[in-house]
Coordinates of C-alpha atoms and ligand atoms in Angstrom, one line a residue:
M1 CA -5.6 35.4 10.2
S2 CA -2.9 32.8 10.5
M3 CA -3.6 29.5 8.8
T4 CA -2.0 26.0 8.8
L5 CA -2.3 23.3 6.1
I6 CA -2.7 19.8 7.3
L7 CA -2.0 17.3 4.5
L8 CA -3.8 14.0 5.0
N9 CA -2.6 12.1 1.9
D10 CA -1.1 9.2 3.9
T11 CA -3.5 9.3 6.9
L12 CA -7.0 9.2 5.4
R13 CA -8.5 8.4 8.8
L14 CA -9.8 9.8 12.0
H15 CA -8.4 7.2 14.3
D16 CA -4.7 7.4 15.4
N17 CA -4.2 10.5 13.3
P18 CA -1.8 12.9 15.1
L19 CA -2.1 15.4 12.2
L20 CA -5.7 16.1 13.1
C21 CA -4.8 16.8 16.7
I22 CA -2.0 19.3 16.2
A23 CA -2.5 22.4 18.3
D24 CA 0.0 24.9 16.9
G25 CA -1.8 28.1 18.0
S26 CA -2.9 29.0 14.5
N27 CA -6.3 30.5 14.2
T28 CA -7.5 28.3 11.4
K29 CA -6.5 24.9 10.0
A30 CA -7.2 23.7 6.5
A31 CA -7.4 19.9 6.0
V32 CA -6.2 19.0 2.5
M33 CA -5.5 16.0 0.3
V34 CA -3.9 15.9 -3.1
L35 CA -4.5 13.1 -5.6
N36 CA -1.3 13.0 -7.5
R37 CA -2.0 13.0 -11.2
H38 CA 1.2 11.2 -12.2
A39 CA 0.7 8.4 -9.6
F40 CA -2.7 7.6 -11.0
F41 CA -2.7 8.7 -14.7
G42 CA 1.0 8.4 -15.5
Q43 CA 2.8 5.5 -17.1
Q44 CA 6.0 3.6 -16.6
Y45 CA 7.5 1.4 -19.3
G46 CA 4.2 1.7 -21.3
I47 CA 2.2 0.4 -18.4
K48 CA -0.4 2.7 -16.8
R49 CA 0.3 3.3 -13.2
A50 CA -3.2 2.7 -12.0
N51 CA -6.3 1.0 -13.4
L52 CA -9.8 2.2 -13.0
Q53 CA -10.5 0.0 -10.0
R54 CA -7.5 1.4 -8.1
L55 CA -8.4 4.9 -8.9
Q56 CA -12.0 4.3 -7.8
Q57 CA -10.9 2.8 -4.5
Q58 CA -8.8 5.9 -3.8
L59 CA -11.6 8.2 -4.7
S60 CA -14.0 6.3 -2.5
V61 CA -11.7 6.4 0.5
I62 CA -11.3 10.1 0.1
H63 CA -15.1 10.5 -0.2
S64 CA -15.6 8.6 3.1
L65 CA -13.1 10.7 4.9
N66 CA -14.7 13.8 3.5
H67 CA -18.0 12.7 5.0
A68 CA -16.5 11.8 8.3
L69 CA -14.8 15.2 8.6
A70 CA -17.9 17.0 7.4
A71 CA -19.9 15.5 10.3
R72 CA -17.5 17.4 12.5
N73 CA -17.9 20.5 10.4
I74 CA -14.3 20.2 9.1
G75 CA -13.9 20.7 5.4
L76 CA -11.4 18.6 3.3
I77 CA -9.9 20.5 0.4
T78 CA -9.4 17.9 -2.3
L79 CA -6.9 18.7 -5.0
F80 CA -5.8 16.9 -8.2
G81 CA -2.5 17.5 -10.0
D82 CA 1.2 17.7 -9.1
T83 CA 1.4 17.5 -5.3
A84 CA 3.9 20.2 -4.6
Q85 CA 2.4 22.6 -7.3
C86 CA -1.1 22.1 -5.9
L87 CA 0.0 22.8 -2.3
L88 CA 2.1 25.8 -3.2
K89 CA -0.8 27.3 -5.1
L90 CA -3.2 26.6 -2.2
A91 CA -0.8 28.1 0.3
Q92 CA -0.6 31.2 -1.7
Q93 CA -4.4 31.4 -2.0
L94 CA -4.8 30.9 1.7
G95 CA -1.9 33.1 2.6
T96 CA -0.2 30.5 4.7
T97 CA 3.4 29.3 5.0
R98 CA 3.0 26.3 7.4
L99 CA 2.3 22.7 6.4
Y100 CA 2.1 19.5 8.5
C101 CA 2.1 16.1 6.9
A102 CA 3.1 12.4 7.5
E103 CA 6.7 11.4 7.1
P104 CA 6.9 9.8 3.6
V105 CA 8.6 6.7 2.5
A106 CA 9.1 6.9 -1.3
T107 CA 11.5 9.1 -3.2
Y108 CA 8.9 11.1 -5.1
E109 CA 7.2 12.0 -1.9
Y110 CA 10.4 13.2 -0.4
A111 CA 11.1 15.2 -3.5
A112 CA 7.7 16.9 -3.2
I113 CA 8.5 17.8 0.5
A114 CA 11.9 19.1 -0.5
R115 CA 10.2 21.4 -3.1
L116 CA 7.6 22.5 -0.6
S117 CA 10.2 23.2 2.0
Q118 CA 11.8 25.8 -0.2
Q119 CA 8.8 28.0 0.3
L120 CA 6.9 26.7 3.3
S121 CA 7.8 25.6 6.8
V122 CA 7.1 21.8 6.6
T123 CA 6.8 19.6 9.7
T124 CA 6.5 15.8 9.3
F125 CA 5.2 13.2 11.8
D126 CA 5.9 9.5 11.3
C127 CA 2.3 8.5 11.6
N128 CA 2.5 5.1 9.9
S129 CA 5.6 3.4 11.5
L130 CA 5.8 0.7 14.2
L131 CA 9.3 1.9 15.3
A132 CA 8.6 4.9 17.6
A133 CA 10.4 8.2 17.0
A134 CA 12.9 7.4 19.8
S135 CA 14.0 4.2 18.3
H136 CA 14.0 5.3 14.7
P137 CA 17.0 3.7 13.1
G138 CA 19.8 5.8 11.6
L139 CA 19.4 4.9 8.0
E140 CA 23.1 4.1 7.5
S141 CA 23.1 1.5 10.2
L142 CA 19.8 -0.1 9.1
P143 CA 20.4 -3.8 8.4
D144 CA 19.7 -4.8 4.8
S145 CA 18.5 -8.3 5.8
F146 CA 15.1 -8.8 7.3
T147 CA 16.4 -11.3 9.9
A148 CA 19.1 -8.8 11.1
F149 CA 16.5 -6.0 11.2
R150 CA 14.0 -8.1 13.2
K151 CA 16.7 -9.3 15.7
K152 CA 17.8 -5.7 16.2
Y153 CA 14.5 -4.1 16.7
E154 CA 11.9 -6.7 17.8
P155 CA 13.2 -7.5 21.3
S156 CA 12.8 -3.9 22.5
L157 CA 9.9 -2.9 20.2
Q158 CA 7.5 -0.6 22.0
V159 CA 4.9 0.4 19.5
T160 CA 3.5 3.8 20.2
P161 CA -0.2 3.5 21.4
P162 CA -2.7 4.8 18.9
F163 CA -3.4 8.5 19.3
D164 CA -6.9 8.7 20.5
S165 CA -7.4 12.2 21.7
A166 CA -10.4 14.0 20.3
I167 CA -9.8 16.4 17.4
P168 CA -9.4 19.8 19.2
D169 CA -12.2 22.2 18.8
E170 CA -10.0 24.8 17.0
A171 CA -11.3 26.6 14.0
W172 CA -11.1 24.5 10.8
L173 CA -12.0 25.6 7.3
T174 CA -15.6 24.4 6.9
P175 CA -16.9 22.0 4.3
A176 CA -18.5 24.9 2.4
Q177 CA -15.3 26.8 2.4
A178 CA -13.2 23.8 1.4
E179 CA -15.5 23.1 -1.6
H180 CA -14.4 26.4 -3.1
Y181 CA -10.9 25.0 -3.7
S182 CA -11.8 21.5 -4.8
A183 CA -13.3 22.0 -8.3
D184 CA -10.9 19.9 -10.3
F185 CA -11.2 17.0 -7.9
T186 CA -15.0 17.2 -7.8
Q187 CA -15.0 16.8 -11.6
L188 CA -12.7 13.8 -11.3
H189 CA -14.9 12.3 -8.7
Q190 CA -18.0 12.7 -10.8
Q191 CA -16.4 11.3 -13.8
Y192 CA -14.9 8.1 -12.2
L193 CA -16.9 7.4 -9.2
P194 CA -20.5 7.9 -10.2
Q195 CA -21.9 5.4 -7.6
P196 CA -20.7 3.7 -4.4
L197 CA -18.4 0.7 -5.0
H198 CA -18.9 -2.9 -4.0
F199 CA -15.4 -3.0 -2.5
S200 CA -14.1 -0.5 0.1
A201 CA -10.9 0.3 1.9
S202 CA -12.5 3.1 3.8
E203 CA -11.7 3.6 7.5
D204 CA -15.1 2.3 8.7
A205 CA -15.0 -0.8 6.5
A206 CA -11.4 -1.6 7.6
L207 CA -12.2 -1.2 11.3
T208 CA -15.4 -3.2 11.1
H209 CA -13.6 -5.9 9.1
L210 CA -10.8 -6.2 11.6
K211 CA -13.1 -6.3 14.6
H212 CA -14.8 -9.2 12.9
Y213 CA -11.5 -10.9 11.9
I214 CA -9.9 -10.5 15.3
W215 CA -12.6 -10.4 18.0
Q216 CA -15.9 -11.8 16.7
Q217 CA -14.8 -14.7 14.5
R218 CA -11.3 -15.0 15.9
H219 CA -9.9 -16.0 12.6
I220 CA -6.6 -14.6 13.8
L221 CA -6.1 -17.7 15.9
H222 CA -5.5 -19.8 12.7
Y223 CA -3.6 -17.2 10.7
K224 CA -0.3 -19.1 10.7
D225 CA -2.0 -22.3 9.4
T226 CA -4.1 -20.7 6.7
R227 CA -2.0 -17.7 5.5
N228 CA -0.5 -19.7 2.6
Q229 CA -3.9 -20.5 1.0
L230 CA -4.7 -19.0 -2.4
I231 CA -8.3 -18.1 -2.2
G232 CA -11.0 -17.5 0.3
K233 CA -12.2 -14.9 2.8
H234 CA -10.5 -15.4 6.1
Y235 CA -7.2 -17.2 5.4
A236 CA -5.4 -14.0 6.0
S237 CA -6.2 -10.6 7.5
F238 CA -7.0 -8.7 4.2
C239 CA -6.0 -5.5 5.9
S240 CA -3.4 -4.5 3.2
P241 CA -5.6 -2.2 1.0
A242 CA -6.6 0.0 4.0
L243 CA -3.0 0.0 5.3
A244 CA -1.8 1.0 1.8
V245 CA -4.1 3.9 1.4
G246 CA -3.6 5.0 5.0
S247 CA -7.3 4.6 6.2
L248 CA -6.0 2.1 8.7
S249 CA -3.3 2.8 11.3
V250 CA -0.7 0.0 11.6
R251 CA -0.2 1.0 15.2
W252 CA -3.9 0.6 15.9
L253 CA -3.8 -2.8 14.4
W254 CA -0.7 -3.8 16.3
H255 CA -2.3 -2.8 19.6
E256 CA -5.5 -4.6 18.7
I257 CA -3.5 -7.8 18.2
E258 CA -1.7 -7.3 21.5
R259 CA -5.0 -6.5 23.3
F260 CA -6.4 -9.7 21.9
E261 CA -3.4 -11.6 23.1
Q262 CA -3.7 -10.3 26.6
Q263 CA -7.5 -10.6 26.9
I264 CA -8.3 -13.8 24.9
M265 CA -5.3 -15.8 23.8
A266 CA -1.8 -15.5 22.4
N267 CA -0.5 -18.2 20.1
D268 CA 1.8 -18.7 17.1
S269 CA -0.8 -17.2 14.8
T270 CA -1.2 -14.0 16.7
Y271 CA 2.5 -13.6 16.8
W272 CA 2.9 -14.4 13.1
L273 CA 0.5 -11.6 12.1
K274 CA 2.8 -9.2 14.0
F275 CA 5.8 -10.8 12.3
E276 CA 4.3 -10.1 8.9
L277 CA 3.7 -6.5 9.9
L278 CA 7.4 -6.3 10.7
W279 CA 8.1 -7.3 7.0
R280 CA 6.1 -4.3 6.0
E281 CA 8.0 -2.1 8.4
F282 CA 11.3 -3.5 7.1
F283 CA 10.5 -2.6 3.5
R284 CA 9.4 0.9 4.5
W285 CA 12.7 1.6 6.2
Q286 CA 14.6 0.0 3.3
C287 CA 12.8 2.3 0.9
R288 CA 13.8 5.3 2.9
K289 CA 17.3 4.1 3.1
H290 CA 17.9 3.2 -0.6
G291 CA 15.5 5.7 -2.2
A292 CA 15.5 5.8 -6.0
S293 CA 17.7 2.6 -6.2
W294 CA 14.5 0.6 -5.8
F295 CA 13.5 1.5 -9.4
S296 CA 16.9 0.8 -10.9
K297 CA 17.5 -2.2 -13.1
G298 CA 19.9 -3.9 -10.6
G299 CA 18.0 -2.5 -7.6
I300 CA 20.1 -1.9 -4.5
Q301 CA 22.7 -4.6 -5.6
D302 CA 24.1 -2.8 -8.6
V303 CA 25.1 0.6 -10.0
I304 CA 22.1 2.8 -10.7
D305 CA 20.7 2.2 -14.2
F306 CA 17.3 3.7 -15.0
T307 CA 17.3 2.6 -18.7
A308 CA 13.9 1.1 -19.5
P309 CA 13.5 -2.6 -19.8
V310 CA 14.0 -3.9 -23.3
L311 CA 12.1 -6.9 -24.6
N312 CA 12.5 -8.8 -27.8
T313 CA 9.5 -9.9 -29.8
D314 CA 9.2 -13.2 -28.0
Q315 CA 9.5 -11.7 -24.6
Q316 CA 6.9 -9.1 -25.4
Q317 CA 4.5 -11.9 -26.2
H318 CA 5.5 -13.8 -23.0
F319 CA 4.9 -10.6 -20.9
R320 CA 1.5 -10.1 -22.5
N321 CA 0.6 -13.7 -21.8
W322 CA 1.7 -13.4 -18.2
C323 CA -0.4 -10.2 -17.7
S324 CA -3.5 -11.7 -19.4
A325 CA -3.2 -15.0 -17.6
N326 CA -2.4 -16.9 -20.8
T327 CA 1.0 -18.4 -20.0
G328 CA -0.2 -22.0 -20.3
N329 CA 0.9 -22.7 -16.8
A330 CA -2.5 -23.3 -15.0
F331 CA -1.3 -22.3 -11.5
I332 CA 0.3 -19.0 -12.7
D333 CA -2.7 -18.2 -14.9
A334 CA -5.2 -18.9 -12.1
N335 CA -3.3 -16.4 -9.8
M336 CA -3.0 -13.8 -12.6
K337 CA -6.7 -14.1 -13.3
L338 CA -7.4 -13.5 -9.6
L339 CA -5.3 -10.4 -9.7
N340 CA -6.9 -9.1 -12.9
Q341 CA -10.4 -9.7 -11.6
T342 CA -10.2 -8.7 -8.0
G343 CA -7.1 -6.5 -7.6
L344 CA -5.7 -8.8 -5.0
M345 CA -3.7 -12.0 -4.9
S346 CA -2.4 -14.2 -2.0
N347 CA 1.1 -13.7 -0.9
R348 CA 1.9 -17.3 -2.0
G349 CA 0.5 -16.5 -5.4
R350 CA 2.5 -13.2 -5.7
Q351 CA 5.7 -15.0 -4.9
N352 CA 5.1 -17.6 -7.6
V353 CA 4.0 -15.4 -10.4
A354 CA 6.9 -13.0 -9.7
S355 CA 9.4 -15.8 -9.7
Y356 CA 7.9 -17.3 -12.9
L357 CA 8.1 -13.9 -14.7
V358 CA 11.6 -13.2 -13.7
H359 CA 13.3 -16.6 -13.5
D360 CA 11.3 -18.8 -15.9
L361 CA 10.4 -16.3 -18.5
G362 CA 13.6 -14.2 -18.1
I363 CA 11.8 -10.9 -18.1
D364 CA 13.0 -7.7 -16.3
W365 CA 11.5 -7.6 -12.8
R366 CA 10.6 -4.0 -13.1
L367 CA 7.9 -4.8 -15.6
G368 CA 6.2 -7.2 -13.2
A369 CA 6.4 -4.6 -10.4
A370 CA 4.9 -2.0 -12.7
Y371 CA 2.1 -4.3 -13.7
F372 CA 1.4 -5.1 -10.0
E373 CA 1.4 -1.4 -9.2
Q374 CA -1.3 -0.8 -11.8
R375 CA -3.5 -3.6 -10.5
L376 CA -3.1 -4.1 -6.8
L377 CA -5.7 -2.6 -4.6
D378 CA -3.1 -2.8 -1.8
Y379 CA -0.4 -1.3 -3.9
D380 CA 2.3 0.1 -1.6
C381 CA 5.5 1.4 -3.1
A382 CA 7.9 -0.1 -0.5
S383 CA 6.1 -3.5 -0.2
N384 CA 5.6 -4.0 -3.9
W385 CA 9.0 -2.9 -5.2
G386 CA 10.8 -4.4 -2.2
N387 CA 9.2 -7.8 -2.6
W388 CA 9.8 -7.9 -6.4
A389 CA 13.4 -7.0 -5.9
Y390 CA 13.7 -9.6 -3.2
I391 CA 12.5 -12.3 -5.6
A392 CA 14.6 -11.0 -8.5
G393 CA 17.7 -10.9 -6.3
T394 CA 18.2 -7.2 -6.8
G395 CA 17.0 -6.3 -3.3
N396 CA 17.4 -7.7 0.2
S397 CA 18.1 -11.3 -0.8
Q398 CA 19.8 -13.6 -3.3
A399 CA 17.5 -14.4 -6.2
R400 CA 14.5 -16.6 -5.1
Q401 CA 13.3 -19.0 -7.7
F402 CA 10.2 -21.0 -6.9
N403 CA 9.6 -24.4 -8.4
V404 CA 6.1 -23.7 -9.7
Q405 CA 5.3 -27.4 -10.2
K406 CA 6.2 -28.2 -6.6
Q407 CA 4.4 -25.2 -5.3
T408 CA 1.3 -26.2 -7.2
Q409 CA 1.4 -29.7 -5.6
L410 CA 2.0 -28.2 -2.1
Y411 CA -0.6 -25.4 -2.2
D412 CA -3.2 -26.6 -4.7
P413 CA -2.8 -30.4 -4.4
D414 CA -6.4 -31.2 -5.6
G415 CA -6.4 -28.5 -8.2
S416 CA -9.5 -26.8 -6.7
F417 CA -8.0 -23.3 -6.9
V418 CA -7.1 -23.7 -10.6
R419 CA -10.6 -25.1 -11.3
A420 CA -12.3 -22.3 -9.4
M421 CA -10.5 -19.7 -11.4
A422 CA -11.0 -21.6 -14.7
D423 CA -14.8 -21.2 -14.2
T424 CA -14.5 -17.4 -14.0
Q425 CA -14.9 -15.0 -16.9
P426 CA -11.9 -14.7 -19.4
L427 CA -10.1 -11.4 -19.4
S428 CA -10.9 -8.8 -22.0
E429 CA -8.0 -6.5 -21.3
T430 CA -4.8 -6.4 -19.4
G431 CA -3.9 -2.8 -19.2
Y432 CA -0.5 -3.4 -20.8
D433 CA 0.0 -1.0 -23.7
S434 CA -3.5 0.3 -23.3
T435 CA -4.1 4.0 -24.0
G436 CA -6.9 4.7 -21.6
L437 CA -8.0 3.8 -18.1
V438 CA -9.4 0.3 -18.3
Ligands
FAD1 C1 5.8 -9.7 -5.6 C2 5.1 -9.2 -4.4 C3 4.5 -8.0 -4.4 C4 3.8 -7.5 -3.3 N1 3.2 -6.2 -3.3 C5 2.6 -5.8 -2.2 C6 2.0 -4.5 -2.2 O1 2.0 -3.7 -3.2 N2 1.4 -4.1 -1.0 C7 1.3 -4.8 0.1 O2 0.7 -4.4 1.1 N3 1.9 -6.0 0.1 C8 2.5 -6.5 -1.0 N4 3.1 -7.8 -0.9 C9 3.2 -8.5 0.3 C10 2.0 -9.5 0.6 O3 1.8 -10.3 -0.4 C11 0.7 -8.7 1.0 O4 1.0 -7.8 2.0 C12 -0.4 -9.6 1.5 O5 -0.7 -10.7 0.6 C13 -1.6 -8.8 1.8 O6 -2.7 -9.6 2.2 P1 -3.2 -9.5 3.8 O7 -3.4 -8.2 4.2 O8 -4.3 -10.5 3.9 O9 -1.9 -10.1 4.4 P2 -1.6 -10.8 5.8 O10 -1.0 -12.1 5.5 O11 -2.8 -10.9 6.7 O12 -0.5 -9.9 6.5 C14 -0.8 -8.8 7.3 C15 0.0 -7.6 6.8 O13 1.4 -7.8 6.9 C16 2.0 -7.2 5.9 N5 2.7 -8.1 5.0 C17 2.5 -9.5 4.9 N6 3.4 -10.0 4.1 C18 4.2 -9.0 3.7 C19 5.4 -9.0 2.8 N7 5.9 -10.1 2.2 N8 5.9 -7.8 2.6 C20 5.5 -6.7 3.2 N9 4.4 -6.7 4.0 C21 3.8 -7.8 4.3 C22 1.0 -6.5 5.0 O14 0.8 -5.1 5.5 C23 -0.3 -7.3 5.4 O15 -1.5 -6.6 5.2 C24 3.8 -8.3 -2.1 C25 4.4 -9.5 -2.1 C26 5.0 -10.0 -3.2 C27 5.6 -11.4 -3.2

């Protein structure tokens, strides 16, 4: 029996998922997903890479996909460990040499594919990009400034319509068969996700939320005016967690915005949401272009230097205070409290706390990026490290220093955001230097 592995790590969804619709003539296909141990349980610079909330979100999205596939009698093999090792072992167990997966973005994912390609025939599809395959930029000629990137690609941008064909009725490994291979993951799931969460980035939740945001409440029509707010429910789209975990297709979202523009109304706000999606696109291509440099001290602006950040005693204390929302600057602390409590922070808040850490406290930008990685429910390698480098001046821009006092006056003039956060519970932990998942 010939078998094909379909790796769903970056496309945890049924909609617009070309990987589920591959017809390659194999008798059986096995849907598989690997939770990378290092990405969730590893550390960088003494900072855990994910906190409990982020792990739980990932587990819950996988759980939802598992259910959705099971309803079609398709099993999802869920593995936990080193991605390449897990897949090679599975390929051996199933006697297969073929694997399909989404085109990655980050270096460690490319490294995993390179390892797999030594023993398997690996085919990638770019499932999560706005630039269609035909207009994929050659990485060398890719502009390093956002404006140049946008000017080059936006005028002729034809985003591929979402793939909406039904999943072919070919033989798939069934849920009962898939369970046989998923023991380690099942244990992890039982340990960390004993009950459903109150937050969700699952496909269903994301699609329902966006239908509400775009079509029912039409909040999209005021996006440009409200996107700089610091707190609230509808000031922005809140689609980032689902985009980050791959339960939402960026192409589906793009086409929903354009459908709304054609059927209801196009204004500055509807355009601006697409403009922000281009920022996301820009950082993804930058990440592919510059690879490991993103994690180097001087980013893409300097020679590669992976030596870990060094902090003197005062800086260590300042960094702890920043993480735990105790800097003494009310605006910064309010934003950090929001991050620590909810796993999210507005874009305006992120820019300010990043600038404050790097330029006011003089702390290595990589520590801030690592702390955000641990906490953000929308953690996305390219967007996070790219934005941090942008502000630090090690990425696609000169250093950007925000005047926090002026920003407070502009964006929280009556102090209501700071007051709202002051009334919330103090933080009992920050995850910095902690030894267990918190
Ligand atoms: C220091 C720093 C770290 C960041 N880390 C992340 C991260 O890990 N993951 C992440 O998705 N975004 C990150 N961002 C970008 C931005 O803050 C978030 O995308 C946005 O706040 C998410 O909320 P939203 O979905 O409501 O955004 P909206 O304002 O509704 O925007 C819609 C979408 O556009 C994209 N987008 C908007 N702004 C940016 C931007 N500056 N860069 C890249 N894409 C953007 C996102 O996909 C977002 O979901 C970071 C920004 C900064 C300054």
